[in-house]
Tab-separated table of C-alpha atoms in Angstrom:
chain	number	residue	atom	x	y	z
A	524	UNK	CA	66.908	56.442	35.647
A	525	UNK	CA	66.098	52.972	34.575
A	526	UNK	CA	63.215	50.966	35.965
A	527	UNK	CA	62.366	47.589	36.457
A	528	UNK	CA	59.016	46.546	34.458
A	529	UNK	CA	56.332	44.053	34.621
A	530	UNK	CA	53.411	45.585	32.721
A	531	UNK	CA	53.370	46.050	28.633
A	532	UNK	CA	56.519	46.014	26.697
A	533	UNK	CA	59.944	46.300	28.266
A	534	UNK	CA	61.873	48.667	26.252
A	535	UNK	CA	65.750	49.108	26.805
A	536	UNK	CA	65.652	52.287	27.385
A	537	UNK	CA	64.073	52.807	29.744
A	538	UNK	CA	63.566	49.536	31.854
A	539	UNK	CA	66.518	47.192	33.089
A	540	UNK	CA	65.783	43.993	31.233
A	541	UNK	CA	68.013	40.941	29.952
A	542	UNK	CA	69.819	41.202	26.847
A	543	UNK	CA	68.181	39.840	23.802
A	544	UNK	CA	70.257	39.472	20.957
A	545	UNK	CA	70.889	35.941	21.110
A	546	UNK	CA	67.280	35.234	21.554
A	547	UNK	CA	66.504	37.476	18.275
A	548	UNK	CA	69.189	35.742	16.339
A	549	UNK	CA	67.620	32.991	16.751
A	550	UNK	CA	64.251	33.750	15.421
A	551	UNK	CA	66.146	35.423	12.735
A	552	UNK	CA	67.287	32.635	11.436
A	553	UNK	CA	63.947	30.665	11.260
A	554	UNK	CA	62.548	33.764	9.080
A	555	UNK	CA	65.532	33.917	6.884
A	556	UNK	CA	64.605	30.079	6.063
A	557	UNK	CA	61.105	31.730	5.594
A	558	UNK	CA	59.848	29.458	8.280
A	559	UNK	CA	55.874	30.036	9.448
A	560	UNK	CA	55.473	29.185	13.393
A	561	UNK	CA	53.912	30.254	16.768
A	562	UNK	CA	55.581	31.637	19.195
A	563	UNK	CA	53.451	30.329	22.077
A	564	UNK	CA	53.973	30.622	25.951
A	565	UNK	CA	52.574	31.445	28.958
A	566	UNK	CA	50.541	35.292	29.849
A	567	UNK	CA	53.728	37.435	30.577
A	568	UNK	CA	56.361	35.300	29.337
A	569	UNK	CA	58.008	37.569	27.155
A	570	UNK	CA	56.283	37.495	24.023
A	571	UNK	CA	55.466	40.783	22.918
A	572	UNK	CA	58.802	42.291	24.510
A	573	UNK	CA	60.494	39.425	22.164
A	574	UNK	CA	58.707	40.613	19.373
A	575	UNK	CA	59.404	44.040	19.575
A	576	UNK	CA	63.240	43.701	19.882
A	577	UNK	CA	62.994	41.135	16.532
A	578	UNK	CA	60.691	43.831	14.369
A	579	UNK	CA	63.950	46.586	14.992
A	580	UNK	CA	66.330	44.106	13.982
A	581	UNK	CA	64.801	42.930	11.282
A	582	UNK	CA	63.772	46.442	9.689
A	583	UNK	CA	66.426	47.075	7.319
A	584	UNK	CA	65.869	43.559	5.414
A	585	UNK	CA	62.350	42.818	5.858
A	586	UNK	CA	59.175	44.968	5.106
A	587	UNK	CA	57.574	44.078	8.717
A	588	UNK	CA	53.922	43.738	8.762
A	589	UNK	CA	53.268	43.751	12.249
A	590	UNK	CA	49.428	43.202	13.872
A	591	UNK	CA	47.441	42.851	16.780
A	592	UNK	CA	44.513	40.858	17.270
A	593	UNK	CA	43.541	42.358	20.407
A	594	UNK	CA	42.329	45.123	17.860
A	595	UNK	CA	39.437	43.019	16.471
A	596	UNK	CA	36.385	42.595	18.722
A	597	UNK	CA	34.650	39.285	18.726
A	598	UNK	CA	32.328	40.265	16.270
A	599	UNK	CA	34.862	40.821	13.830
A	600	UNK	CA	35.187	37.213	13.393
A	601	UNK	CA	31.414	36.850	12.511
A	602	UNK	CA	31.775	35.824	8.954
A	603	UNK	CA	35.252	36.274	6.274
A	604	UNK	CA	33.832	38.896	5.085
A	605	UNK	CA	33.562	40.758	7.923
A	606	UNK	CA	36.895	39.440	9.142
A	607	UNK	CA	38.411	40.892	5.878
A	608	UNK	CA	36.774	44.352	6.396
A	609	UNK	CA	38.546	44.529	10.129
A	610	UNK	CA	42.181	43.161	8.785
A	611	UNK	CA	41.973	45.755	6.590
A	612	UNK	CA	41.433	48.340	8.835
A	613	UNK	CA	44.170	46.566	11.484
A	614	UNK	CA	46.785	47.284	8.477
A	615	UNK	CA	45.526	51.136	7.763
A	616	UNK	CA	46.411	51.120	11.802
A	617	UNK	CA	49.992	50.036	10.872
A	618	UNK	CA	50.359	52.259	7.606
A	619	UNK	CA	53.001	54.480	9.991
A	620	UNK	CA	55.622	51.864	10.799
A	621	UNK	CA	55.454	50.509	6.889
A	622	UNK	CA	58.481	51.495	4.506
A	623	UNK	CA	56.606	50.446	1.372
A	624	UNK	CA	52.622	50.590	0.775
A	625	UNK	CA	52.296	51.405	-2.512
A	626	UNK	CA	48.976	53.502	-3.356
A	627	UNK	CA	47.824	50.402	-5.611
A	628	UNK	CA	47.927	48.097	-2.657
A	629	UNK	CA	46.355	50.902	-0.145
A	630	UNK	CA	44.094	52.020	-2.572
A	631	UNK	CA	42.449	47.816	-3.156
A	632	UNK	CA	42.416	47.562	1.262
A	633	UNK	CA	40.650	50.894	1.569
A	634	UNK	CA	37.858	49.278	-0.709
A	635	UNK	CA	37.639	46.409	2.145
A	636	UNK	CA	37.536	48.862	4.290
A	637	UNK	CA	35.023	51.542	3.501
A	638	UNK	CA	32.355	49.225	2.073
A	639	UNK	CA	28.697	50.065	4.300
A	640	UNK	CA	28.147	45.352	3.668
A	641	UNK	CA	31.406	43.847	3.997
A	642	UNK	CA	31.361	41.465	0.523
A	643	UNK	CA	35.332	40.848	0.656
A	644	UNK	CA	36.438	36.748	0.859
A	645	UNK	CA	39.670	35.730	2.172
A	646	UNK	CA	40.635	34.765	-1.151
A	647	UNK	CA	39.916	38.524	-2.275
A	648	UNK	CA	42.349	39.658	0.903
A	649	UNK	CA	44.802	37.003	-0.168
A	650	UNK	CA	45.231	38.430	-3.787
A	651	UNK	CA	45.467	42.121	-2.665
A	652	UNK	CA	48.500	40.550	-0.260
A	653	UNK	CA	50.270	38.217	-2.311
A	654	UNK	CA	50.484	41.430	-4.934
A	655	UNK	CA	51.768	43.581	-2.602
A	656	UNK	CA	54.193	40.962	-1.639
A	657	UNK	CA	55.407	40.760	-5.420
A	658	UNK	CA	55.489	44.574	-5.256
A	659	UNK	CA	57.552	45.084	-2.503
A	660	UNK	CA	61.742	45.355	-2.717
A	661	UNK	CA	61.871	43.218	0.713
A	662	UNK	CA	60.372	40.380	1.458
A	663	UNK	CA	57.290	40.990	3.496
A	664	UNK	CA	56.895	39.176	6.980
A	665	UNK	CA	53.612	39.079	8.477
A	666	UNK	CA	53.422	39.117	12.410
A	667	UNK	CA	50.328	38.946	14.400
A	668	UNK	CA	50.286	39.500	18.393
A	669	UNK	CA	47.400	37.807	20.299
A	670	UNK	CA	46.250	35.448	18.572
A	671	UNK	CA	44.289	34.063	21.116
A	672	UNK	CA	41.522	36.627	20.697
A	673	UNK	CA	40.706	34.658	17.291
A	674	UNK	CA	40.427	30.917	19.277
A	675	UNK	CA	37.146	29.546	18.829
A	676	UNK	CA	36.917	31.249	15.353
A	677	UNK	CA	35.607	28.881	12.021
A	678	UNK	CA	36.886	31.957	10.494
A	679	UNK	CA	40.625	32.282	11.926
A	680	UNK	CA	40.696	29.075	10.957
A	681	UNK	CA	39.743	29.610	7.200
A	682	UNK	CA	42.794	32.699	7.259
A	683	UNK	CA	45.074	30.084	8.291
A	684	UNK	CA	44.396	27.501	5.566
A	685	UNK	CA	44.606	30.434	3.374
A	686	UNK	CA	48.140	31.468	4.749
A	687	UNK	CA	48.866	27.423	4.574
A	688	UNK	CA	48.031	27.529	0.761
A	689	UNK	CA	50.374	30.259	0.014
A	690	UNK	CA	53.150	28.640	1.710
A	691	UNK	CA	52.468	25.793	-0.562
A	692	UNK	CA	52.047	27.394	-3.720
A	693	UNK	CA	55.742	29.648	-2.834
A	694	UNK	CA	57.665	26.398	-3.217
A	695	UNK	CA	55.640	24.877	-5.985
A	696	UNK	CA	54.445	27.048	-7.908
A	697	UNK	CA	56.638	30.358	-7.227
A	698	UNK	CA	53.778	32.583	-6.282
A	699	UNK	CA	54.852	35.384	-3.966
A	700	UNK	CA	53.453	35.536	-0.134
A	701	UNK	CA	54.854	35.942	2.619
A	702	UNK	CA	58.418	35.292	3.756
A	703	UNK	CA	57.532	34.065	7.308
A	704	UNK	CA	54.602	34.807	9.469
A	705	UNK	CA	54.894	34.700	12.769
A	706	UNK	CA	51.578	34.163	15.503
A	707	UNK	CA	51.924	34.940	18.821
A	708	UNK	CA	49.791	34.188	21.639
A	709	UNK	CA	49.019	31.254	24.464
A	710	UNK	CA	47.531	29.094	22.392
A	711	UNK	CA	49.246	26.802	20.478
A	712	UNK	CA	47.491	27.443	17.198
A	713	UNK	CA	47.779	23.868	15.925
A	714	UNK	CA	45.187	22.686	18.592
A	715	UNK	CA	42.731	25.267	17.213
A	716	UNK	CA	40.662	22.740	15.398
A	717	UNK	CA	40.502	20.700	18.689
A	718	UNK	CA	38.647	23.575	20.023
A	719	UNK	CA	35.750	24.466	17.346
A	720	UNK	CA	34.943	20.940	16.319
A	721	UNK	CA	33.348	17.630	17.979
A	722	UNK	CA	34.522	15.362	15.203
A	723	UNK	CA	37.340	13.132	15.639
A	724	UNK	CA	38.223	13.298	12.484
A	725	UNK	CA	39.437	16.966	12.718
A	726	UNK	CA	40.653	17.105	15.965
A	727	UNK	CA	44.477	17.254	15.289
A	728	UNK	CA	43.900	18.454	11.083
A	729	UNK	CA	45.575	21.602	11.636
A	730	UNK	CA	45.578	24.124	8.694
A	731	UNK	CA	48.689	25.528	10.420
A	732	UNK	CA	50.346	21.716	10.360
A	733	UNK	CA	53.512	23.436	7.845
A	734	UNK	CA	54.445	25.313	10.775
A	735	UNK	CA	58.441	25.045	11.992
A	736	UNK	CA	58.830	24.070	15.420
A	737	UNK	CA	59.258	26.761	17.767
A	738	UNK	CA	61.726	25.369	20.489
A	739	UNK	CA	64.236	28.519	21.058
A	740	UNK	CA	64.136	28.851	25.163
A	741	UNK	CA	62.563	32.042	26.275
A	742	UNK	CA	63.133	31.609	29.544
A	743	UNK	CA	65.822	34.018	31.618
A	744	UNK	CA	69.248	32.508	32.386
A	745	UNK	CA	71.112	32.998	35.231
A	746	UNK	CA	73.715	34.822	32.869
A	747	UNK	CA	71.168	36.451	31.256
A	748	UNK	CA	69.476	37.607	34.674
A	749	UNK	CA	73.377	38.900	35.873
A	750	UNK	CA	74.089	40.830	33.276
A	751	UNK	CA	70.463	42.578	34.187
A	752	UNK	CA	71.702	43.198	37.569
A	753	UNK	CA	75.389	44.529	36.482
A	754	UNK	CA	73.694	47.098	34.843
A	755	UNK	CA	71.313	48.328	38.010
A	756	UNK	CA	74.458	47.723	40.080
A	757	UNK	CA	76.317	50.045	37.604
A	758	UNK	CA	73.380	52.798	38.261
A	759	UNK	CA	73.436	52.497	42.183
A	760	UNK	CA	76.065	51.005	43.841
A	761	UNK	CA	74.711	49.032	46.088
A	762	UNK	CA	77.500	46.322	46.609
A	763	UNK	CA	75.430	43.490	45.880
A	764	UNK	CA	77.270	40.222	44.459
A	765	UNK	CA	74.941	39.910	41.316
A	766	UNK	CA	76.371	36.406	40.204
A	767	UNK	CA	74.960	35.263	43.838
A	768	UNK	CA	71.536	37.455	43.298
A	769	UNK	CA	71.029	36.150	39.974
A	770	UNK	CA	71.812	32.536	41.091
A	771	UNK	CA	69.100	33.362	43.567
A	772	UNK	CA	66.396	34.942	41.250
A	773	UNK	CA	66.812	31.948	38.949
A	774	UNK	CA	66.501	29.153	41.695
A	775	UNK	CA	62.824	30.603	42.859
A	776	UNK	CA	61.756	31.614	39.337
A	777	UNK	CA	62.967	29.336	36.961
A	778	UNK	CA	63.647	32.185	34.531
A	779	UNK	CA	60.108	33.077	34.253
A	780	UNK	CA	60.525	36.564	32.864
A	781	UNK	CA	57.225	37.979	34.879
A	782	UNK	CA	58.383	36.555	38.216
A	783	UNK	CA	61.904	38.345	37.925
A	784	UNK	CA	61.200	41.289	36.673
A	785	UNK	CA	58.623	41.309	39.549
A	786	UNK	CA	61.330	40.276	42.106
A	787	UNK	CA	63.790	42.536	41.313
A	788	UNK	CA	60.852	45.455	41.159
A	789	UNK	CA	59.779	44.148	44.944
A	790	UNK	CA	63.659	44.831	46.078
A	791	UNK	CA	64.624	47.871	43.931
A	792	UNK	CA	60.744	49.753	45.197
A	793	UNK	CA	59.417	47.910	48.367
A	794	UNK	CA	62.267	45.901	50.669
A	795	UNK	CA	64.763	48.857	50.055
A	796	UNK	CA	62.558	51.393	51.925
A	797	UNK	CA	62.388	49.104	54.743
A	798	UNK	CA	66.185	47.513	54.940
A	799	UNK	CA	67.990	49.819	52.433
A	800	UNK	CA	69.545	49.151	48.844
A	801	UNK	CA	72.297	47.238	50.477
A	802	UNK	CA	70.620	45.084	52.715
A	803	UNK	CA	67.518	44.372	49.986
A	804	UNK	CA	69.996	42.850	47.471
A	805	UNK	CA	70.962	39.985	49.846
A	806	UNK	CA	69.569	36.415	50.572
A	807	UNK	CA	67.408	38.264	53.543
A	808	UNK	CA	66.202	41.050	51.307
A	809	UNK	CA	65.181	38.225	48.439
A	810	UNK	CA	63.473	36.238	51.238
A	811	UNK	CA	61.184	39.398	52.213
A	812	UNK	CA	60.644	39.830	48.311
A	813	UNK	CA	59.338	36.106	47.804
A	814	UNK	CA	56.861	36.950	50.469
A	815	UNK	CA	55.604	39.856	49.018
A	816	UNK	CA	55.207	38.406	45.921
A	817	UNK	CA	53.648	35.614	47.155
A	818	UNK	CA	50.981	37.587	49.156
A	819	UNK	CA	49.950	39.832	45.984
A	820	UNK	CA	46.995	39.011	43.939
A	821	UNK	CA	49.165	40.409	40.541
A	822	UNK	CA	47.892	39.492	36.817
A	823	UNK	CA	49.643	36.580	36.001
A	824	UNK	CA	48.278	34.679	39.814
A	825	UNK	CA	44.926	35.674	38.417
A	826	UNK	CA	45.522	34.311	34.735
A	827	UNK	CA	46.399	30.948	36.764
A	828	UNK	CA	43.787	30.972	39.144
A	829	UNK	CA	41.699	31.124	36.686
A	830	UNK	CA	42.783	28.295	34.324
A	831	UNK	CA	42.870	25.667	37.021
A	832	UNK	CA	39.553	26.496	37.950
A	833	UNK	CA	37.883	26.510	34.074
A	834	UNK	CA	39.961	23.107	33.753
A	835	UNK	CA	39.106	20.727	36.842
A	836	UNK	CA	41.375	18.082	34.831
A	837	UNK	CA	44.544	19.966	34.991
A	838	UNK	CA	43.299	21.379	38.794
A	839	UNK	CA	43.583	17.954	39.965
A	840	UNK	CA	46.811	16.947	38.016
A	841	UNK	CA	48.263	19.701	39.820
A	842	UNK	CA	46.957	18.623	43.236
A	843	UNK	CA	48.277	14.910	43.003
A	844	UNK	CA	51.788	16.582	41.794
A	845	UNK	CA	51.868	18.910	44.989
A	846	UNK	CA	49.942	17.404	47.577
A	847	UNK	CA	50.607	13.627	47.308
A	848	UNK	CA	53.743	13.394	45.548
A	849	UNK	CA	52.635	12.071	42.410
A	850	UNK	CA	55.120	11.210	39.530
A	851	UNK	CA	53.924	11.444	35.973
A	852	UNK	CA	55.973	10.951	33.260
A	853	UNK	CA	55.920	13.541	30.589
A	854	UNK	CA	53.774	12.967	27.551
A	855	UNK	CA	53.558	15.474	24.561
A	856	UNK	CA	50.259	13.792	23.459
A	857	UNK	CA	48.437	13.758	26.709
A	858	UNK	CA	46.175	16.726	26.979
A	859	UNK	CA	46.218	17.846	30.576
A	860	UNK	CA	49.803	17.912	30.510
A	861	UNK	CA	50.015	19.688	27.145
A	862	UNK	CA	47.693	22.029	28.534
A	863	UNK	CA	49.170	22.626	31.609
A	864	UNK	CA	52.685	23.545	29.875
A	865	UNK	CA	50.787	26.004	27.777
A	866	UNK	CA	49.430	28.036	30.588
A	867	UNK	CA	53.021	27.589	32.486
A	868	UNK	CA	52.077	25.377	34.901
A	869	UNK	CA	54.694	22.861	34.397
A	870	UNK	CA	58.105	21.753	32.833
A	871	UNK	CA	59.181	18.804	31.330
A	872	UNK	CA	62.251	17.859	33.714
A	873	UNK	CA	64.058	14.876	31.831
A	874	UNK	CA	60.880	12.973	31.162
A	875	UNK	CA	58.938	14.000	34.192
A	876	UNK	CA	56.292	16.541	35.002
A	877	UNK	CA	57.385	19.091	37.221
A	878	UNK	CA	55.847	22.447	38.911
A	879	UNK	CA	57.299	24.904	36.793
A	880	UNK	CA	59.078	26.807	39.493
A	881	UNK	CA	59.468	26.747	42.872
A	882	UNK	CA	57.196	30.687	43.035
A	883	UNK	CA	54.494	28.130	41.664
A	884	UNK	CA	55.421	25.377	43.706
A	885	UNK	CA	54.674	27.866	47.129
């Protein structure tokens, strides 16, 4: 029997989740443009269950190249030549879910990886890759998970400009790279630079500035959320109206995936041993969930805690929102309130700032 999740991946399965194919489709159609972007929201938003669904659909076109940054420590971003060395061995990790790695290509990385002084560049890396993306019958899309474990790096930053250059030189001068890479993470990658240096002259000089826009909405829709509950309502019968549920789920959460998969979790596992299935998928049952979610010290609570309290800027935009009432129009070059959209904090509601959901709100 299925199971509602809110830690890892959500696989299909084996976990009632909201259907994804639209969502995919969409992304699909940035990489068949060959497209380079983020995909950057919020801790538990998604992201990695998004990018698990797009690597099966995109299997039988694409050679998928699919990383994790989480898999390099922080000294692995002591010097490009270190940083090459642990790549490397990132890719040998991989070498199972790859269709096509021929011996030439593994043979060059295994160099990277064996030698006792890492001596590699990027530009070395960059070579073996752009071969093996001449090599290879499909096009080869790169996608890296966490890419927040490389903020802060001089070094991440050098890999991008090198990925930049290649996307360059594919239109101009028909070298083969890449035919979309895709970054994943918090951070929105093209305020990098804003991070590792002082100077205002680099503050917004982005190497990853020929990235595409990422604006699909990865949020859960009240559709999206009903169709979720059809299927749990198919499995046990408990005569909830799931248009009315979802409706429900959707007004506290604002589609935040984390906060309904958490929800429905509270009502399928907790409020049903106390009121039964039937009564827990009702307004009174979702009232008793809210509570208990609200009285939990779970992951993503922590992850916010903790950003208001290592930004006192965007702690005190949040305060004058909530506590006095105060309006402030929504600016895309402002940094608290670019910040505070990163971590999830807020929405842009027609040109005003608003709490991002009314979970958050509470």
């Amino acid at each position: 029997m299925k199971t509602f999740n809110t830690k890892a991946v959500c696989i299909p399965s084996k976990h009632y989740m909201v259907d994804l194919s639209e969502r995919v489709k969409a992304i699909t159609r940035l990489i068949d443009r060959g497209e380079y972007f983020t995909i950057n929201r919020a801790r538990q938003y998604g992201k990695t269950t998004t990018i698990t669904a797009l690597k099966k659909s995109l299997i039988n076109t694409y050679e998928i190249v699919s990383l994790d940054f989480q898999g390099i420590g922080h000294s692995g971003f002591s010097s490009e030549e270190v940083f090459v060395q642990e790549f490397s061995q990132l890719i040998f990790k991989r070498k199972r879910t790859l269709s096509f790695f021929p011996d030439a290509i593994e043979d060059r990385l295994r160099k990277f990886t064996e030698q006792d002084r890492p001596v590699a560049r990027l530009s070395d890396l960059f070579l073996v890759l752009n071969d093996w993306c001449e090599l290879s019958p499909k096009p080869l899309v790169l996608i890296i998970d966490e890419v927040d474990s490389a903020t802060n790096n001089q070094v991440f930053l050098d890999f991008l400009a090198q990925l930049r250059d290649g996307y360059i030189a594919r239109d101009t001068d028909n070298i083969p790279t890449f035919q979309s890479v895709i970054l994943a993470g918090v951070t929105d990658v093209k305020h990098l630079k804003r991070k590792i240096r002082s100077d205002e002259d680099s503050k917004d000089n982005s190497p990853w500035n020929i990235a595409a826009d990422f604006n699909i909405d990865m949020s859960l829709s009240e559709s999206g959320i009903r169709g979720m509950l059809d299927e749990y309502e198919s499995d046990h019968h408990t005569g909830m109206n799931t248009g009315s549920m979802a409706g429900l789920i959707r007004e506290y959460t604002n589609g935040y995936p984390f906060l309904v998969s958490r929800i429905c979790q509270l009502l399928d596992e907790v409020v049903s041993t106390d009121m039964g299935l039937k009564a827990a998928w009702s307004r009174s049952g979702m009232d008793e969930a809210v509570k208990l979610l609200l009285s939990e010290n779970n992951t993503l609570f922590q992850s916010l805690t903790k950003n208001l309290n290592n930004y006192p800027d965007l702690k005190a935009a949040i305060r004058s929102i909530l506590m006095e009432g105060t309006r402030i129009t929504y600016n895309a070059q402002q940094d608290e309130i670019v910040q505070m959209q990163m971590y999830g904090l807020i929405r842009n509601d027609r040109g005003t700032v608003r709490i991002a959901n009314r979970i958050f709100e509470t």
